[in-house]
Short mmCIF file of C-alpha atoms in Angstrom, two decimals:
data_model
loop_
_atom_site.label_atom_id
_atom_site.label_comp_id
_atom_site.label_asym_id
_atom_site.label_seq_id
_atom_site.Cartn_x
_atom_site.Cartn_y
_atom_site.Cartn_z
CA UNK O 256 48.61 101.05 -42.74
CA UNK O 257 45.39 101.59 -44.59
CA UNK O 258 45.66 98.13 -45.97
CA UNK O 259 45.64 96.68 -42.32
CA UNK O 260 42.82 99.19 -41.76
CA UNK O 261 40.99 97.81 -44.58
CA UNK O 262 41.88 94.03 -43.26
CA UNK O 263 40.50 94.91 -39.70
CA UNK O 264 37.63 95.82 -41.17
CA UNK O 265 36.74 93.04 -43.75
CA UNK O 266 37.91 90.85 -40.53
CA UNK O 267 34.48 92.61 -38.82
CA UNK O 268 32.61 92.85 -41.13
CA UNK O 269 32.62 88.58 -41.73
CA UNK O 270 32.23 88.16 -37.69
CA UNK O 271 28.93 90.21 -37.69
CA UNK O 272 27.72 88.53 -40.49
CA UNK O 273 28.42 84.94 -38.85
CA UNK O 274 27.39 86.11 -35.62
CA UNK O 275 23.95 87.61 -37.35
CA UNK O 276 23.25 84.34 -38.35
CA UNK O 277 22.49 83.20 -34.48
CA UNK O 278 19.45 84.97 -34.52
CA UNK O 279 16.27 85.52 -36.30
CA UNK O 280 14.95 87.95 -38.13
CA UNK O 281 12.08 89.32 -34.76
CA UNK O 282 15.17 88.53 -32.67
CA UNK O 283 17.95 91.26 -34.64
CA UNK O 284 14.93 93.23 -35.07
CA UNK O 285 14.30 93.32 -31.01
CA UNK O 286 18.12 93.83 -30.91
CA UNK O 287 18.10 96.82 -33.56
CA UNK O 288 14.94 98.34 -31.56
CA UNK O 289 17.22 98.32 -28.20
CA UNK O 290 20.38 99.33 -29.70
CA UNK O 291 18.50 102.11 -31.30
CA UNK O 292 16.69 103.65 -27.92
CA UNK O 293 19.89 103.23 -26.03
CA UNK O 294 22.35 105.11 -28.62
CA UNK O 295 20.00 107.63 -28.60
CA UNK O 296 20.42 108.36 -25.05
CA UNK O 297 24.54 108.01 -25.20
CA UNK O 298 25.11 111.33 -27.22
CA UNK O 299 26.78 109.59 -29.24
CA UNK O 300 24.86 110.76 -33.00
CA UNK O 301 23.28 107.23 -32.92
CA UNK O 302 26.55 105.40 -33.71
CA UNK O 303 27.10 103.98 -30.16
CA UNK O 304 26.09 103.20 -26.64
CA UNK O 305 28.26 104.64 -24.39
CA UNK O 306 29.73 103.32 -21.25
CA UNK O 307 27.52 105.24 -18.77
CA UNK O 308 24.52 104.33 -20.63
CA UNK O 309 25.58 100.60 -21.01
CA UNK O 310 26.28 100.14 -17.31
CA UNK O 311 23.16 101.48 -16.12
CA UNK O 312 20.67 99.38 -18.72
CA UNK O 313 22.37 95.88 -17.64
CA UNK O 314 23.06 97.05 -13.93
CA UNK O 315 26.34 95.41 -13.23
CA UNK O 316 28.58 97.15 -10.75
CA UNK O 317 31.95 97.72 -10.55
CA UNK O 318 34.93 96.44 -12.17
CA UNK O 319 33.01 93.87 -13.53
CA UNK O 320 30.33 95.80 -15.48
CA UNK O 321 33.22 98.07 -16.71
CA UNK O 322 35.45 95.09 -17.85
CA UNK O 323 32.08 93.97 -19.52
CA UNK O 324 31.60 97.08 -21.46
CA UNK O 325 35.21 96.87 -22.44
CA UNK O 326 35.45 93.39 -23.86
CA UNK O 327 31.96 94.03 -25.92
CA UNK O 328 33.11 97.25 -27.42
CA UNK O 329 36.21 95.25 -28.01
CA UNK O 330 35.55 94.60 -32.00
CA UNK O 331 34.94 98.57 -32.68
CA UNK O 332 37.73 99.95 -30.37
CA UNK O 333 35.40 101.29 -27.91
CA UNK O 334 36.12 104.60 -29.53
CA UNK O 335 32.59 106.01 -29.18
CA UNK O 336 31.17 102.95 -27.44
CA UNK O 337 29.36 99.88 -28.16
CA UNK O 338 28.26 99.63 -31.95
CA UNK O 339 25.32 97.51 -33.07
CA UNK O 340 28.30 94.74 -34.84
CA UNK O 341 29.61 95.12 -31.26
CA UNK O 342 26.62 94.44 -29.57
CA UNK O 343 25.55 91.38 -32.26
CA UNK O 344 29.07 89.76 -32.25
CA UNK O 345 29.51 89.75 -28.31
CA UNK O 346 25.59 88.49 -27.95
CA UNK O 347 26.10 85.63 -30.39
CA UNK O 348 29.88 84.31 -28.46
CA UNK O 349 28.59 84.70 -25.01
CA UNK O 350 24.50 84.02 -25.47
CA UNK O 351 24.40 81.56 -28.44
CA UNK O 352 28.23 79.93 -28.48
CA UNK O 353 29.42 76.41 -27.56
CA UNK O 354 29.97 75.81 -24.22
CA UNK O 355 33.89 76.73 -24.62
CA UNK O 356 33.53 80.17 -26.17
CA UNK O 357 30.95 80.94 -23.92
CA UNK O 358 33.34 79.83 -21.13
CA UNK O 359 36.42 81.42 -22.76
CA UNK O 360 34.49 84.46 -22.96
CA UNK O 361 33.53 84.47 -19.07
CA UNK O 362 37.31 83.66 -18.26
CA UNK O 363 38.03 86.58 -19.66
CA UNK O 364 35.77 88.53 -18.43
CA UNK O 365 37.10 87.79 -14.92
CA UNK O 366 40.34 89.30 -15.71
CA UNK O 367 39.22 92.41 -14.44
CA UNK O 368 42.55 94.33 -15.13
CA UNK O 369 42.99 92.51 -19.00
CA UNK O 370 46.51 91.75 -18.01
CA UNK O 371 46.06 87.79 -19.30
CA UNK O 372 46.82 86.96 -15.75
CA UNK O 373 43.47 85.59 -13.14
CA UNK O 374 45.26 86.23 -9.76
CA UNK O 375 43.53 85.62 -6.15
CA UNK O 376 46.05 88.27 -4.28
CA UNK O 377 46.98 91.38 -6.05
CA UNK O 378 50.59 91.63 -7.46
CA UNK O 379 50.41 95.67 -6.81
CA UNK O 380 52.67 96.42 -9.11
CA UNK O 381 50.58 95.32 -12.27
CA UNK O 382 47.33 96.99 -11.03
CA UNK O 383 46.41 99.73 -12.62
CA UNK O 384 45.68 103.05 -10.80
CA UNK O 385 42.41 104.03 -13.07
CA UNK O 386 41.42 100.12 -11.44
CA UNK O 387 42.74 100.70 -8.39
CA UNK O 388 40.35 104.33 -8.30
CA UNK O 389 37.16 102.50 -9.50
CA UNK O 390 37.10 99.53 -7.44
CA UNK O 391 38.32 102.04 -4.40
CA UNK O 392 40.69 99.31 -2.66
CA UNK O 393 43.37 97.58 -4.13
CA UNK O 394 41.74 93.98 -4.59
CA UNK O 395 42.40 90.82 -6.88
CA UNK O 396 40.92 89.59 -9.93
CA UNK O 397 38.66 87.49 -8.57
CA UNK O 398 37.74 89.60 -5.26
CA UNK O 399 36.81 92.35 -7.58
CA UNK O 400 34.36 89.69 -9.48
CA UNK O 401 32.90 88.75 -6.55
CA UNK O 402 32.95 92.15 -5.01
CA UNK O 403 30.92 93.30 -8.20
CA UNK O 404 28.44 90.44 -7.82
CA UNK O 405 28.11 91.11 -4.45
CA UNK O 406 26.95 94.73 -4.66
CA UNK O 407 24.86 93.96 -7.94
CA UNK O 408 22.91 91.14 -6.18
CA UNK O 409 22.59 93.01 -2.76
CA UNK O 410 22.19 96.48 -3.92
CA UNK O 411 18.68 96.67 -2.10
CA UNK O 412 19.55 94.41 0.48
CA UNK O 413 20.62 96.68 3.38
CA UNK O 414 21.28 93.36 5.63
CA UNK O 415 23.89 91.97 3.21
CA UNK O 416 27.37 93.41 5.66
CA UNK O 417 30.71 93.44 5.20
CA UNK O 418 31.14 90.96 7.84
CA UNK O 419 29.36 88.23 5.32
CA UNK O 420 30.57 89.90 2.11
CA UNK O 421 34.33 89.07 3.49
CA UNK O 422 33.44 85.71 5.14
CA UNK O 423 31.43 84.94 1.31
CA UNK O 424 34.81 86.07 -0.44
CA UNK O 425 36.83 83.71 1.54
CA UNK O 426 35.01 80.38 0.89
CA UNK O 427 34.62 81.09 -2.77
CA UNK O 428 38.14 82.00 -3.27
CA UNK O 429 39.12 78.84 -0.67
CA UNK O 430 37.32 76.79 -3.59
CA UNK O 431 39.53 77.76 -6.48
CA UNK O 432 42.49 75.98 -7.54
CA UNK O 433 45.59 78.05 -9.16
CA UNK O 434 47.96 75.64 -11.39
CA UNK O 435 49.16 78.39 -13.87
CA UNK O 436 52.29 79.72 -14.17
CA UNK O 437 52.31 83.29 -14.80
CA UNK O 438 55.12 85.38 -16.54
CA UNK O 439 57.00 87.78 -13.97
CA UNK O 440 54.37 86.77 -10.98
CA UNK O 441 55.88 84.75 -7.81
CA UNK O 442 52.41 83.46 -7.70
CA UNK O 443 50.26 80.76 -9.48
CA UNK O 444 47.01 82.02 -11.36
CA UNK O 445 43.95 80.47 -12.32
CA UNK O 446 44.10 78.76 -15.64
CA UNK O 447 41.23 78.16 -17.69
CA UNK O 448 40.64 74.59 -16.77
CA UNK O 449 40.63 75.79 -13.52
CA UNK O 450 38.33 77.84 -13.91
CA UNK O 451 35.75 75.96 -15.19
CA UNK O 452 36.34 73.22 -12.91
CA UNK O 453 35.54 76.31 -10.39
CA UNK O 454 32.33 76.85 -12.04
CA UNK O 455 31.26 72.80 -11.61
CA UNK O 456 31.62 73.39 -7.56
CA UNK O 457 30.22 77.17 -7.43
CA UNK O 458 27.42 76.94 -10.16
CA UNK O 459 25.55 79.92 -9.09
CA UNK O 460 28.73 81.85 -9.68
CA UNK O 461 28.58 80.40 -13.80
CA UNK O 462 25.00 81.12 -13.97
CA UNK O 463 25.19 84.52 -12.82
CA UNK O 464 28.50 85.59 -15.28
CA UNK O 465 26.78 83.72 -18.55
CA UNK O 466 23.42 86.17 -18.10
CA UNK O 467 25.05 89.69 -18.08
CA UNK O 468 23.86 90.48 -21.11
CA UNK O 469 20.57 89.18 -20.59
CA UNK O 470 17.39 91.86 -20.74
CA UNK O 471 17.55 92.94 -17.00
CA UNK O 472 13.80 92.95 -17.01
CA UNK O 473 13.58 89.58 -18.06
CA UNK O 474 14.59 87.90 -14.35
CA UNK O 475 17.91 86.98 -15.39
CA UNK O 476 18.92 83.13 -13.98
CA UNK O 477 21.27 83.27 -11.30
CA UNK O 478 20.33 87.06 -10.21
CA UNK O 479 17.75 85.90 -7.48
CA UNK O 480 18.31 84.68 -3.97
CA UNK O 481 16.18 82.41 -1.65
CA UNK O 482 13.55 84.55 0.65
CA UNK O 483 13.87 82.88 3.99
CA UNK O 484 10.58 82.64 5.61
CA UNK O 485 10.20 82.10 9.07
CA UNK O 486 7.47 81.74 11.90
CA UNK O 487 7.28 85.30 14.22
CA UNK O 488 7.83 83.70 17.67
CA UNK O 489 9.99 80.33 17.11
CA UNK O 490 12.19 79.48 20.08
CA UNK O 491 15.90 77.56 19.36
CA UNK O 492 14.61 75.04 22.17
CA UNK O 493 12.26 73.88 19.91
CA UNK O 494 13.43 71.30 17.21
CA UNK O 495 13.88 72.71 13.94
CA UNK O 496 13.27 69.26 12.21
CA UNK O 497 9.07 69.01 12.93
CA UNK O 498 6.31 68.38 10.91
CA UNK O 499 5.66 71.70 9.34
CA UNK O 500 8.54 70.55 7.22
CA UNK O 501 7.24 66.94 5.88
CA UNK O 502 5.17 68.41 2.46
CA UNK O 503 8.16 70.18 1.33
CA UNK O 504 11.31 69.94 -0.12
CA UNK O 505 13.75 71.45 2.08
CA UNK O 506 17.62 72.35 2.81
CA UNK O 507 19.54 71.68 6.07
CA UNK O 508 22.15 73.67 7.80
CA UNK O 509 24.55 72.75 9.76
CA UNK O 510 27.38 75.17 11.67
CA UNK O 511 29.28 72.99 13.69
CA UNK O 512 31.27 74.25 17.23
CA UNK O 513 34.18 75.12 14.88
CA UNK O 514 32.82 77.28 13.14
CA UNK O 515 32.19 74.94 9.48
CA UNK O 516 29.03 75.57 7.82
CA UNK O 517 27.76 72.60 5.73
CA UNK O 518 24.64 71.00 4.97
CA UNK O 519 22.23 68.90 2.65
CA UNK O 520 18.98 69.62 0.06
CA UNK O 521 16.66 66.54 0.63
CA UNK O 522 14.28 66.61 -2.20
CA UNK O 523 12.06 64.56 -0.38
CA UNK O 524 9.72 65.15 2.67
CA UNK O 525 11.58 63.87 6.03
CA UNK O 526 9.44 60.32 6.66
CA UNK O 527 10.59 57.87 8.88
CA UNK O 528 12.12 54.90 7.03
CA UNK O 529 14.14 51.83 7.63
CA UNK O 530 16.45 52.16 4.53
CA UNK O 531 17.74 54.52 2.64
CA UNK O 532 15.32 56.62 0.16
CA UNK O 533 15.32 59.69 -2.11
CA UNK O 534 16.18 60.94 -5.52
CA UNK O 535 19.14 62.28 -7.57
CA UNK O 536 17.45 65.63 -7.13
CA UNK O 537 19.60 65.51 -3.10
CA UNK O 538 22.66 67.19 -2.68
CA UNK O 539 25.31 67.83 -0.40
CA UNK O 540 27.30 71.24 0.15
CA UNK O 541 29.54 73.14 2.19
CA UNK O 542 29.61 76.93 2.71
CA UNK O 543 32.43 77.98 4.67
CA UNK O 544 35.57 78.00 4.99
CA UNK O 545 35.21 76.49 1.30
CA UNK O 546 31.69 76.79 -0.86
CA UNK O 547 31.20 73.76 -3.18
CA UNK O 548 28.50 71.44 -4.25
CA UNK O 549 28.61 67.64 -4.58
CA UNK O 550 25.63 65.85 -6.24
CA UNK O 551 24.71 62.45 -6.60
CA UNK O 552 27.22 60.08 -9.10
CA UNK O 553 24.73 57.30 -9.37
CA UNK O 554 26.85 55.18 -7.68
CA UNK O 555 24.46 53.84 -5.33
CA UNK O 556 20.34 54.98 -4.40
CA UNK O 557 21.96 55.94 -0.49
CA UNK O 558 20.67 59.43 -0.98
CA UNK O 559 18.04 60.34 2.48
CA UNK O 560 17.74 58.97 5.56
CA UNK O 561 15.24 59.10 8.62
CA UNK O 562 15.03 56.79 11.23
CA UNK O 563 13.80 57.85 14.37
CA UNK O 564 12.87 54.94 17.59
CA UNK O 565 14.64 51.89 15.85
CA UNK O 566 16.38 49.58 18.34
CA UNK O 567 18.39 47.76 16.15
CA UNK O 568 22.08 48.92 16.07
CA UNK O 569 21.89 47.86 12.30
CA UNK O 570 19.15 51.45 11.67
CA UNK O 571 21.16 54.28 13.64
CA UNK O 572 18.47 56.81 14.57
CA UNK O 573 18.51 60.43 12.77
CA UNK O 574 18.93 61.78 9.53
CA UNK O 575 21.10 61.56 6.82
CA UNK O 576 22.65 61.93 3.02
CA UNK O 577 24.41 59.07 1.49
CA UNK O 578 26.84 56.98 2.36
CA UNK O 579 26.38 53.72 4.08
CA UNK O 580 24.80 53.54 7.91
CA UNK O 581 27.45 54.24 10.76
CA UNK O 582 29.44 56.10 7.70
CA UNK O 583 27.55 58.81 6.26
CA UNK O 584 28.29 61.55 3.80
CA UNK O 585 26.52 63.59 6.37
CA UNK O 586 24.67 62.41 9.61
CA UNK O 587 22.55 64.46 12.43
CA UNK O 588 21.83 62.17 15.61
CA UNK O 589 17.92 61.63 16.71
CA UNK O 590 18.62 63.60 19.53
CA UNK O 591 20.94 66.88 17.01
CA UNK O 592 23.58 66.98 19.44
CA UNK O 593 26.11 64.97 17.68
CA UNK O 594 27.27 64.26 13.78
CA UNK O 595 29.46 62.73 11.36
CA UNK O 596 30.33 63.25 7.72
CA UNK O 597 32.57 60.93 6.30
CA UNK O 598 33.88 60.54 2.15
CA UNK O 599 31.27 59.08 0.80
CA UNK O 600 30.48 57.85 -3.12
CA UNK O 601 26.77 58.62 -3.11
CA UNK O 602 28.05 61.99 -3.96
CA UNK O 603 31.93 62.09 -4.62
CA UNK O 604 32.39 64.36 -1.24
CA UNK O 605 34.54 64.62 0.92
CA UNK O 606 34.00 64.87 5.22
CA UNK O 607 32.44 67.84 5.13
CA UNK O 608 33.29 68.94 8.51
CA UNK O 609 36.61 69.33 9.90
CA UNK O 610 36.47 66.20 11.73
CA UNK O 611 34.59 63.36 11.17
CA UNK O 612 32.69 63.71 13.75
CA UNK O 613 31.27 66.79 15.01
CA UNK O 614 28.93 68.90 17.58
CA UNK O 615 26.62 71.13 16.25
CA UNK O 616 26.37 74.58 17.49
CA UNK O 617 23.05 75.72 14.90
CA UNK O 618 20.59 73.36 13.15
CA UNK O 619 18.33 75.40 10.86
CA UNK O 620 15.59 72.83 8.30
CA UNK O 621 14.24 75.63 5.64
CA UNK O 622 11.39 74.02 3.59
CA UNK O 623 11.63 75.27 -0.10
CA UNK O 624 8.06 76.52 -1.75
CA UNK O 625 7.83 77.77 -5.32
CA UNK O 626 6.70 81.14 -6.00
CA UNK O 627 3.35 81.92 -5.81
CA UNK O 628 3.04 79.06 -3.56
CA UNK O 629 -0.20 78.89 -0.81
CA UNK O 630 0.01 81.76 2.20
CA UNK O 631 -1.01 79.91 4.69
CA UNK O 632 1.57 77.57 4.45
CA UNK O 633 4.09 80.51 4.96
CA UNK O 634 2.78 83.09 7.47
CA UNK O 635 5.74 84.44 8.52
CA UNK O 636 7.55 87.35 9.78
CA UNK O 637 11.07 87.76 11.56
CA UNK O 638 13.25 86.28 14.26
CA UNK O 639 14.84 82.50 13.99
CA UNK O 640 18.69 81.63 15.04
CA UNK O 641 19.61 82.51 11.69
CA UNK O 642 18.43 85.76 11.84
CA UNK O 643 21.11 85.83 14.54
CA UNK O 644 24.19 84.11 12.21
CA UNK O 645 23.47 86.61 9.26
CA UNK O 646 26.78 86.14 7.96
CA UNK O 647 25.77 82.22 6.99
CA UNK O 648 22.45 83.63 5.99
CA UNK O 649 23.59 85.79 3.58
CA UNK O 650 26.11 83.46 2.21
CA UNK O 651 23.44 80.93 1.92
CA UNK O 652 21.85 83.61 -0.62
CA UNK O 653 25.51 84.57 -2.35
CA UNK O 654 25.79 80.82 -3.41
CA UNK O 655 22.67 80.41 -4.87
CA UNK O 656 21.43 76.86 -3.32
CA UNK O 657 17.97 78.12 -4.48
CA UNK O 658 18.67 77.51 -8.16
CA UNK O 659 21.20 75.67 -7.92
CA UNK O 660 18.58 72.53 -6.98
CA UNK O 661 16.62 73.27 -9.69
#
């Protein structure tokens, strides 16, 4: 016994001093500084942080910031807490990895009940009741992920309801694929190369799990969400497509009469053109009933369109993304009261809609300024028709389309 003690050890001891190696010398200092202020606040002698302490400095909530706290006071035990090896070895696999321990380390971290097994629905009788207490309702791997992102994102945003939070849940989790068999479980889980191929359609989702140990002062990537700005007294008879939004990039929205929620980024100002135009900054996306992202494959330049008062039948009037004329990857008429997305290669998507063609029941244009940006260019204060569809509002901030154009 004391030899495998000793082995554990030495085992340790050779991780920290790899994982040591990912930093500089300021860099373990910073880290010795931090480790130092918050084991003095864990009552712990100095030896530890402990899990209260831990969850409040990196401000994750729920099941996710404990399952967090457990896998980085993994190496130690946990006994006491998270040691300074702890701290160093976890920093340098998840911060400063490759790209598949980082994303082994994530997967893992979504298996919020560290049974080896990434379920969507709940098999009740492998959930623990000490899970089952903290996350208050008996929910799934995955809905508890989401569930903690949810309330860490939104945890001053009173508007954020449970209407959207479940209507959010839904299209993320109608994203995922589940190919793996799991031992003693009727149902399929998520494997790990599902799970990263999850990760290429929601990338907001990877961005916000690979910065959890981040400084939380810092403005951690994938934290923020788009402010929606908005004039005081706009009126839904007026079009939303005008010439305010011309200077700007800008992202369209499109929920359709049933009840799909799709739309485009055009990284370009809307200018009337006889061709196609644009960069490989555009990209197409849907939001509900699935969330995903498709951007351009480089396939063709067929990435904007604007035509407005053409007569030939050759230059359809309205705007589009990709595709080829008459067969877009997504197309609003001149007049927004009809549309069609088709498959299209400009972007590997599929129709977006749940038809090819479609009506739309809410157009909303949102031009895109950088912070710090001119005021007068955004005085603005409440009340637009997506004030009045919060639910795709706040699933518009949930997925991230803000950095995920970046």
């Amino acid at each position: 016994m004391g030899n495998s003690q000793a082995s554990t050890a030495s085992a340790s001891s050779s991780r920290f001093v790899t994982a040591s190696r990912a930093f500089s010398k300021q860099e373990l200092d910073g880290l010795r500084e931090l480790f130092a202020s918050l084991a003095a606040q864990s009552q712990t002698g100095g030896r530890a942080i402990s899990r209260p302490v831990f969850l409040e400095y990196y401000g994750i909530r729920g099941p996710l910031g404990e399952r967090l706290f457990e896998l980085v006071a993994k190496e130690s035990g946990g006994g006491d807490g998270v040691t300074f090896e702890d701290l160093i070895i976890s920093k340098a696999t998840y911060g400063r990895g490759t790209r598949d321990e980082v994303e082994e380390f994530i997967y893992q971290l979504c298996d919020v009940t560290g049974d080896g097994i990434l379920s969507r629905s709940l098999g009740i009788n492998r959930y623990s009741l000490f899970h089952f207490l903290l996350s208050l309702t008996a929910r799934s791997d995955l809905e508890s992920v989401l569930a903690s992102i949810h309330e860490t994102i939104f945890a001053e945003n009173k508007e954020a309801v449970e209407g959207s939070k479940n209507r959010a849940f839904e299209a993320f989790l109608n994203s995922a694929v589940f190919s793996k068999n799991a031992k003693g479980n009727s149902e399929k889980s998520m494997s790990l190369s599902d799970f990263r191929n999850w990760c290429v359609l929601m990338p907001s989702l990877r961005k916000f799990l690979g910065n959890l140990l981040m400084p939380p002062d810092s403005g951690r990537s994938g934290f923020q969400v788009p402010i929606l700005h908005y004039p005081e007294n706009i009126s839904t008879d007026l079009l939303l497509l005008n010439k305010e939004n011309t200077d700007a990039q800008t992202v369209l929205i499109v929920k359709d009469t049933e009840g799909s929620v799709y739309g485009g980024y055009a990284s370009q100002p809307w200018e009337r053109h006889s061709d196609f135009y644009g960069d490989m900054k555009t990209f197409l996306f849907k939001l509900y009933p699935q969330a995903s992202i498709f951007r351009p494959t480089g396939a063709n330049r067929n990435l904007q369109w604007c035509a407005i008062n053409f007569s030939s039948e050759n230059i359809p009037n309205g705007i589009g993304f990709g595709g080829q004329p008459h067969h877009f990857g997504l197309f609003l008429s001149a007049n927004f009261d009809q549309g069609h997305s088709f498959t299209c290669s400009t972007f590997t998507s599929p129709p977006l809609s749940k038809t090819n063609r479609f009506r739309p029941e809410v157009i909303e244009c949102w031009g895109i300024q950088t912070k710090g940006a001119q005021d007068e260019k955004s005085k603005v204060v409440k009340g637009t028709v997506l004030e009045r569809f919060k639910e795709d509002r706040n699933m518009l901030k949930l997925v991230g389309l803000a950095s995920a154009s970046d």
